[in-house]
Coordinates of C-alpha atoms and ligand atoms in Angstrom, one line a residue:
M7 CA -4.6 42.0 60.2
N8 CA -7.1 40.5 63.1
R9 CA -6.1 40.0 66.4
S10 CA -4.8 36.7 66.0
E11 CA -2.5 36.7 63.3
A12 CA -1.0 40.2 65.1
L13 CA -0.6 38.0 67.9
Y14 CA 1.1 35.6 66.5
E15 CA 3.5 38.0 64.2
E16 CA 4.6 39.0 68.2
A17 CA 4.6 35.1 69.7
K18 CA 6.8 34.0 66.4
G19 CA 9.6 35.8 68.0
L20 CA 8.9 34.8 71.7
L21 CA 7.8 31.6 72.1
V22 CA 8.8 28.9 68.9
G23 CA 6.8 28.6 66.5
G24 CA 4.5 31.2 68.6
V25 CA 3.3 28.4 70.4
N26 CA 4.1 26.2 73.8
S27 CA 3.0 23.1 72.5
P28 CA 3.9 22.0 69.1
V29 CA 0.0 21.0 68.6
R30 CA -1.1 24.1 68.8
A31 CA 0.7 25.4 65.4
M32 CA -1.4 26.2 62.3
K33 CA -1.3 27.5 58.8
P34 CA -0.8 30.6 58.2
Y35 CA -1.2 31.3 61.4
P36 CA -3.6 29.8 65.2
F37 CA -6.1 31.6 66.2
F38 CA -5.7 32.6 69.8
A39 CA -8.5 31.3 72.5
A40 CA -10.1 34.2 74.7
R41 CA -12.6 32.2 76.2
G42 CA -14.4 29.0 76.3
E43 CA -18.4 28.2 77.9
G44 CA -19.9 24.4 77.0
S45 CA -19.3 22.9 73.5
R46 CA -17.7 26.9 72.0
L47 CA -14.6 28.4 71.7
Y48 CA -14.1 32.2 71.5
D49 CA -10.9 33.3 70.3
V50 CA -9.6 37.0 70.7
D51 CA -11.5 38.4 67.8
G52 CA -15.1 37.4 68.9
K53 CA -15.1 34.5 66.7
S54 CA -16.8 31.5 68.1
Y55 CA -16.0 27.7 67.2
I56 CA -17.5 24.0 68.0
D57 CA -15.1 22.6 69.8
Y58 CA -14.2 18.9 69.0
C59 CA -10.6 19.4 69.8
L60 CA -11.5 20.2 73.7
A61 CA -7.5 20.6 74.6
Y62 CA -7.0 17.3 73.4
G63 CA -9.0 15.7 75.5
P64 CA -9.2 16.4 79.6
L65 CA -13.0 18.4 79.0
I66 CA -15.5 15.8 78.8
L67 CA -17.9 18.3 80.5
G68 CA -17.2 21.2 78.4
H69 CA -15.3 24.1 78.9
A70 CA -16.0 26.6 82.2
N71 CA -18.1 24.0 83.8
P72 CA -19.9 25.7 86.8
K73 CA -19.5 22.9 89.0
V74 CA -16.2 22.7 88.3
L75 CA -15.5 25.9 88.5
A76 CA -16.9 26.5 92.0
R77 CA -14.9 24.2 93.5
V78 CA -11.6 25.5 92.0
R79 CA -13.1 28.7 93.6
E80 CA -13.8 27.8 96.8
Q81 CA -10.4 26.0 96.7
L82 CA -8.8 29.4 95.7
E83 CA -9.4 31.3 99.1
R84 CA -8.1 28.4 101.2
G85 CA -4.6 28.6 99.1
T86 CA -2.6 26.8 96.0
V87 CA -0.2 24.8 97.4
Y88 CA 1.5 23.8 100.6
G89 CA 4.1 21.3 100.6
A90 CA 1.5 19.2 103.3
P91 CA -0.6 16.4 102.5
T92 CA -4.7 17.2 101.9
E93 CA -8.1 15.9 102.4
L94 CA -8.9 16.7 98.6
E95 CA -5.9 14.0 97.4
V96 CA -7.2 10.8 99.9
G97 CA -10.6 11.9 98.9
L98 CA -9.5 11.9 94.5
A99 CA -7.3 8.8 95.3
R100 CA -10.7 6.5 96.8
K101 CA -12.2 8.1 93.7
V102 CA -9.8 6.7 91.2
V103 CA -9.7 3.1 93.6
A104 CA -12.7 3.2 93.7
T105 CA -13.3 3.4 90.1
L106 CA -10.5 2.0 88.1
P107 CA -10.8 -1.8 88.0
S108 CA -7.0 -2.2 88.6
A109 CA -5.9 0.1 90.9
E110 CA -5.2 0.3 94.8
M111 CA -3.1 2.9 95.0
V112 CA -2.4 6.1 93.2
R113 CA 0.4 8.8 93.1
F114 CA -0.3 11.8 91.9
V115 CA 1.6 13.9 89.1
N116 CA 1.1 17.2 87.5
T117 CA 1.2 15.9 83.8
G118 CA 0.5 12.4 81.2
T119 CA 3.8 12.8 81.1
E120 CA 5.4 12.6 84.6
A121 CA 3.3 10.0 85.1
T122 CA 4.5 7.7 81.9
M123 CA 7.9 8.4 83.1
G124 CA 7.5 7.6 86.6
A125 CA 5.1 4.7 85.8
I126 CA 8.2 3.2 83.0
R127 CA 10.5 3.2 86.0
L128 CA 8.6 1.7 88.7
A129 CA 8.4 -1.2 86.4
R130 CA 12.1 -1.5 85.8
G131 CA 12.5 -1.0 89.8
C132 CA 9.8 -3.7 90.4
T133 CA 11.1 -6.5 87.6
K134 CA 14.7 -5.2 87.9
R135 CA 14.8 -5.4 83.7
K136 CA 15.8 -2.8 81.4
K137 CA 13.6 -3.2 78.1
I138 CA 10.1 -1.5 77.2
I139 CA 7.9 -2.0 74.6
K140 CA 6.0 0.6 73.1
F141 CA 4.1 0.5 69.9
E142 CA 4.3 2.7 66.5
G143 CA 2.3 5.8 66.6
A144 CA 1.2 5.8 70.1
F145 CA 2.4 9.0 72.4
H146 CA 3.1 8.9 75.6
G147 CA 4.5 12.4 76.5
A148 CA 7.4 14.2 75.3
H149 CA 9.9 12.6 77.5
D150 CA 13.7 10.4 76.2
Y151 CA 12.1 6.8 77.6
V152 CA 9.3 6.9 74.5
L153 CA 9.9 9.7 71.8
V154 CA 10.6 7.0 69.2
K155 CA 8.3 6.6 66.4
A156 CA 5.7 8.6 68.2
G157 CA 2.5 9.8 67.4
S158 CA 0.9 13.5 68.1
G159 CA 2.8 16.4 67.1
A160 CA 5.5 14.2 66.5
T161 CA 4.1 12.5 63.7
T162 CA 1.8 16.1 62.6
H163 CA 5.8 17.8 62.3
G164 CA 7.1 15.0 60.6
E165 CA 9.7 13.9 63.7
P166 CA 8.6 10.9 65.1
D167 CA 12.0 10.3 66.3
S168 CA 13.4 13.2 68.3
A169 CA 16.6 14.9 68.4
G170 CA 18.6 15.3 71.5
V171 CA 17.4 11.8 72.2
P172 CA 20.4 9.3 73.2
E173 CA 21.0 6.4 71.8
E174 CA 21.8 4.8 74.6
T175 CA 18.3 5.8 76.3
V176 CA 16.1 4.6 73.6
R177 CA 18.5 0.9 73.0
N178 CA 16.1 -0.4 75.5
T179 CA 12.6 1.2 73.4
V180 CA 11.4 -1.8 71.4
L181 CA 8.7 -0.8 68.8
L182 CA 6.1 -2.6 67.4
P183 CA 3.2 -2.5 65.3
F184 CA -0.1 -2.6 67.2
N185 CA -2.8 -5.0 66.6
D186 CA -0.2 -7.6 65.6
P187 CA -0.5 -10.4 68.4
E188 CA 2.6 -12.9 66.7
A189 CA 4.9 -9.5 66.3
L190 CA 4.1 -9.3 70.2
E191 CA 4.8 -13.0 71.2
E192 CA 8.1 -12.8 69.3
A193 CA 9.1 -9.5 71.1
V194 CA 8.2 -9.7 75.0
T195 CA 11.0 -11.8 76.8
E196 CA 11.9 -12.1 80.3
E197 CA 14.8 -9.4 79.3
V198 CA 11.2 -7.1 79.2
A199 CA 10.3 -4.7 82.3
A200 CA 7.2 -3.2 80.6
V201 CA 4.4 -3.6 77.6
I202 CA 3.6 0.2 77.4
M203 CA 0.2 0.7 75.6
E204 CA -2.4 3.2 74.5
P205 CA -5.6 0.8 74.6
V206 CA -7.0 2.9 71.8
I207 CA -3.8 4.9 70.1
G208 CA -6.2 8.1 69.7
N209 CA -2.6 9.8 69.0
A210 CA -2.2 8.4 65.3
G211 CA -6.0 9.6 64.8
C212 CA -8.3 6.8 66.1
I213 CA -7.4 3.2 66.1
L214 CA -9.5 0.5 67.9
P215 CA -8.1 -2.1 69.6
K216 CA -8.8 -6.0 67.1
E217 CA -11.2 -8.3 69.0
D218 CA -9.1 -10.5 71.4
Y219 CA -6.2 -8.0 71.0
L220 CA -5.7 -6.9 74.4
E221 CA -6.6 -10.0 76.1
Q222 CA -3.9 -11.4 74.0
V223 CA -1.3 -9.0 75.1
R224 CA -2.6 -9.3 78.6
E225 CA -1.4 -12.9 78.5
V226 CA 1.8 -12.8 76.5
T227 CA 3.1 -9.9 79.0
E228 CA 1.3 -12.4 82.4
E229 CA 3.2 -15.7 80.8
K230 CA 6.5 -13.3 81.0
G231 CA 6.9 -11.5 83.9
T232 CA 6.6 -8.5 82.0
M233 CA 4.3 -5.5 83.6
L234 CA 1.3 -4.2 81.4
I235 CA 0.5 -1.0 81.4
F236 CA -2.4 1.1 80.2
D237 CA -1.5 4.3 79.1
E238 CA -5.1 5.7 79.6
V239 CA -4.2 9.5 79.7
I240 CA -7.0 10.2 77.1
T241 CA -9.2 6.8 77.1
G242 CA -9.5 6.8 81.3
Y243 CA -12.8 8.2 82.2
R244 CA -13.2 9.1 78.8
L245 CA -14.5 5.2 77.8
G246 CA -16.5 5.1 81.2
L247 CA -15.4 5.4 84.5
G248 CA -13.4 2.3 84.7
G249 CA -11.6 3.8 81.7
A250 CA -10.4 1.1 78.6
Q251 CA -10.3 -1.2 81.1
G252 CA -13.3 -1.1 82.1
Y253 CA -14.6 -1.2 79.2
Y254 CA -13.2 -3.9 77.3
G255 CA -12.4 -6.0 80.3
V256 CA -8.9 -6.3 81.0
K257 CA -6.8 -5.4 83.8
P258 CA -3.1 -4.2 83.5
D259 CA -0.3 -4.3 86.1
M260 CA -0.3 -0.2 86.0
T261 CA -2.2 2.5 84.5
T262 CA -1.5 6.4 83.7
L263 CA -4.1 9.2 83.7
G264 CA -4.5 12.3 83.0
K265 CA -6.4 15.1 81.1
I266 CA -9.9 14.1 82.4
L267 CA -9.2 13.5 85.8
G268 CA -7.8 16.9 86.7
G269 CA -11.1 18.3 85.3
G270 CA -9.3 20.8 83.1
L271 CA -6.7 21.4 85.4
P272 CA -3.3 20.2 85.2
I273 CA -2.8 16.8 86.2
G274 CA -1.0 13.2 85.6
A275 CA -1.4 9.8 88.0
I276 CA 0.3 6.2 88.1
A277 CA -1.8 3.8 90.0
A278 CA -1.7 0.3 90.4
R279 CA -1.8 -2.4 92.7
R280 CA -0.9 -2.2 96.5
E281 CA 2.4 -3.8 96.6
V282 CA 3.6 -2.2 93.2
M283 CA 2.9 1.1 94.4
E284 CA 4.9 0.3 97.3
R285 CA 7.8 -0.1 95.4
F286 CA 7.9 4.0 94.4
S287 CA 9.6 6.5 97.3
P288 CA 9.2 6.6 100.7
L289 CA 8.3 3.0 101.2
G290 CA 10.7 1.8 97.9
P291 CA 13.7 2.5 96.2
V292 CA 11.9 4.1 93.3
Y293 CA 12.3 7.6 93.2
Q294 CA 9.8 10.0 91.8
A295 CA 8.6 13.4 93.6
G296 CA 6.8 16.3 92.6
T297 CA 6.5 20.3 94.0
F298 CA 3.0 20.3 92.3
N299 CA 2.1 16.9 92.7
G300 CA -1.2 16.4 94.1
N301 CA -1.9 19.7 94.4
P302 CA -5.3 21.3 95.2
L303 CA -6.5 22.9 92.8
S304 CA -6.2 20.2 90.6
M305 CA -7.6 18.0 93.0
A306 CA -10.8 20.1 93.7
A307 CA -11.5 20.4 90.0
G308 CA -10.7 16.3 89.7
L309 CA -12.9 15.3 92.3
A310 CA -15.3 17.9 91.0
A311 CA -15.4 16.1 87.8
I312 CA -15.6 12.9 88.7
G313 CA -18.5 13.7 91.0
E314 CA -20.3 14.8 87.4
L315 CA -19.2 11.9 85.3
E316 CA -20.4 9.4 88.2
D317 CA -24.0 8.9 87.1
G318 CA -23.5 8.1 83.8
R319 CA -25.3 10.9 82.1
V320 CA -22.5 12.9 80.6
Y321 CA -20.9 9.4 78.8
E322 CA -24.8 8.4 77.5
K323 CA -25.0 11.7 75.9
A324 CA -21.6 12.5 74.8
N325 CA -21.5 9.1 73.9
G326 CA -24.3 9.5 71.6
L327 CA -23.5 12.5 69.7
A328 CA -20.3 11.2 68.6
R329 CA -22.0 8.5 67.2
T330 CA -24.6 10.5 65.3
L331 CA -21.3 12.5 64.1
R332 CA -19.5 10.1 63.3
E333 CA -21.7 8.0 61.3
G334 CA -23.2 11.2 59.8
L335 CA -19.4 12.7 58.7
Q336 CA -18.8 8.7 57.1
E337 CA -21.8 8.4 55.3
M338 CA -21.8 12.0 53.9
A339 CA -18.5 11.7 52.8
Q340 CA -19.0 8.4 50.8
D341 CA -22.3 10.0 49.5
L342 CA -19.9 12.4 48.0
G343 CA -17.0 10.2 46.5
F344 CA -14.5 10.2 48.8
K345 CA -12.7 7.6 50.2
T346 CA -13.0 7.6 53.8
R347 CA -12.5 5.7 56.9
T348 CA -14.0 7.2 60.5
Y349 CA -13.1 5.0 63.9
G350 CA -14.3 5.7 66.9
V351 CA -15.3 4.4 70.5
A352 CA -17.0 6.2 73.0
S353 CA -17.3 10.3 72.7
M354 CA -13.6 9.7 71.0
F355 CA -13.2 9.2 66.6
Q356 CA -11.6 10.4 63.4
I357 CA -11.9 10.7 59.9
Y358 CA -9.3 9.6 57.9
F359 CA -9.0 10.2 54.7
A360 CA -7.9 6.4 53.5
Q361 CA -9.2 4.4 51.5
G362 CA -8.0 1.1 53.2
E363 CA -8.6 -0.6 57.0
V364 CA -7.0 1.6 59.5
S365 CA -5.5 -0.9 62.2
D366 CA -1.7 0.5 63.1
Y367 CA 1.0 3.3 62.6
R368 CA 1.8 2.1 59.2
T369 CA -2.0 2.3 57.9
A370 CA -2.7 5.2 59.5
L371 CA 0.5 7.1 57.7
R372 CA -1.3 6.4 54.3
A373 CA -3.9 8.2 54.9
D374 CA -4.6 11.8 52.9
R375 CA -3.0 14.0 55.4
E376 CA -3.4 17.5 52.9
L377 CA -6.8 16.4 52.3
F378 CA -7.7 16.1 56.2
L379 CA -6.0 19.3 56.5
R380 CA -7.8 20.9 53.8
F381 CA -10.8 19.8 55.2
Q382 CA -9.9 20.7 59.0
K383 CA -9.5 24.6 57.6
G384 CA -12.5 24.5 55.6
L385 CA -14.1 23.3 58.6
L386 CA -12.3 26.2 60.6
A387 CA -13.3 28.9 58.5
R388 CA -17.0 27.6 59.6
G389 CA -16.5 28.1 62.9
V390 CA -15.8 24.2 63.8
F391 CA -12.8 23.3 65.4
L392 CA -11.0 19.7 64.6
P393 CA -7.6 19.6 66.0
P394 CA -5.6 20.1 62.8
S395 CA -3.7 16.9 62.1
Q396 CA -5.1 13.6 60.7
Y397 CA -2.9 12.3 63.6
E398 CA -5.3 13.7 66.3
C399 CA -8.5 12.3 68.0
N400 CA -12.0 14.5 68.0
F401 CA -13.6 14.7 71.1
L402 CA -17.3 15.0 72.3
S403 CA -18.5 16.8 75.3
S404 CA -21.5 16.5 77.2
A405 CA -21.8 20.3 76.9
H406 CA -22.5 19.7 73.2
G407 CA -26.0 19.3 71.8
Q408 CA -28.0 18.1 68.8
G409 CA -28.0 21.7 67.4
E410 CA -24.1 21.4 67.0
I411 CA -24.3 18.2 65.3
D412 CA -26.8 19.5 63.0
S413 CA -24.5 22.2 61.9
T414 CA -21.5 20.3 61.9
L415 CA -22.3 18.1 59.6
E416 CA -23.9 20.9 57.4
A417 CA -20.4 23.1 57.7
A418 CA -18.9 19.5 56.7
E419 CA -21.3 19.0 53.7
E420 CA -20.5 22.1 52.1
V421 CA -16.4 22.1 52.8
L422 CA -16.5 18.2 50.9
R423 CA -18.4 19.9 48.2
G424 CA -15.7 22.2 47.8
L425 CA -12.7 19.7 48.4
R426 CA -14.9 17.4 45.4
R427 CA -12.1 17.1 42.9
Ligands
LIG9 C1 -1.6 8.8 75.8 C2 -1.2 10.0 76.2 N1 -0.4 10.1 76.8 C3 0.7 10.4 77.3 C4 -0.2 12.2 77.2 C5 1.2 12.7 77.5 O1 0.4 13.7 78.7 P1 0.8 15.3 79.0 O2 0.6 16.2 77.6 O3 -0.4 15.6 80.4 O4 2.2 15.3 79.5 C6 -0.6 12.4 76.6 C7 -1.0 13.5 75.8 O5 -1.5 14.3 74.9 C8 -1.3 10.9 76.1 O6 -2.4 11.3 74.6

């Protein structure tokens, strides 16, 4: 028995399923991580993996980026949490406001989950309406308002609707198919407080918005006085400094951020224009609070990370590598007789083992998830780590290089040849 397996045996008795977040579960057991460096993750048995999971999105600079570590180390010496505001919070807020087209003010929290929960409460508080709209297969964190037909681990483990969520809580959560303007037009009424959406769905693989779809959502919501919330926990600082809203040129009323913004430390943020944000406590009636909100370590790491992203080279490199990899994979799979569809933007992508177009949750569910898992497992055995689900997204970082792409394609070819029936 290797060390990962032994740890898993013990972990199963102490942590539910041996893990602290369902997406980390893997059969027969997950590898236990010991260390990360650049594009590589090392497990407790000393095996190394080229990492395309990248902690589910935050690590656009790769593991243990030296600039981020230096900034965090410097901050560590000064204390980890104060219960008083800091210059670091002002600095990171300044960066968010400068880079995110729709942001005039920010509230920092600690996770994407808290960010979407706060944003929805704020939208309800501002509009005095109850209903919200979310899209099938999108994931906005593990809180009650949005745990219906949720993607990511909820779909992977066959529980897109969670037990323990009172029916009354989600009675006001309306579900819609993504990329369907007619359904949207019908559903958005003057009773709807907010439409919350991942502009690119990164929790059911990688589903891109059709041309003009985001503009249509913007138009319909504006017409009805409904707030449009872009959940950019994945796409924020992934699709560029301006996130998906910068990339596609569509401004939401509110944005939720997380992942990359924290430079690899826990973070979440809600950003919007001033009159909306000022409805939050202590100025307004919508309550939101947290002991670790804006904590100095996450702020320091975030400042270092955004600083690194500002000159654009990170995006150029990671996006170029992502394109080479996804085109290479798609072409290879086709040549070997597999029916696959590969979708991606900037440095995120997913390969679906699916015959037809994937443009929403329903079409994503048609993919052969078992075949994907066999592909993922084969790659893992060859030292390439993709998240273990057809319904997650793969990421590239600026720490990856052409060498890793070549090795990955080589490994993929071996695996696919072995899977050919
Ligand atoms: C789009 C989106 N929103 C919200 C969340 C929740 O973020 P967190 O896991 O930091 O609570 C996630 C997590 O993967 C996400 O992908």
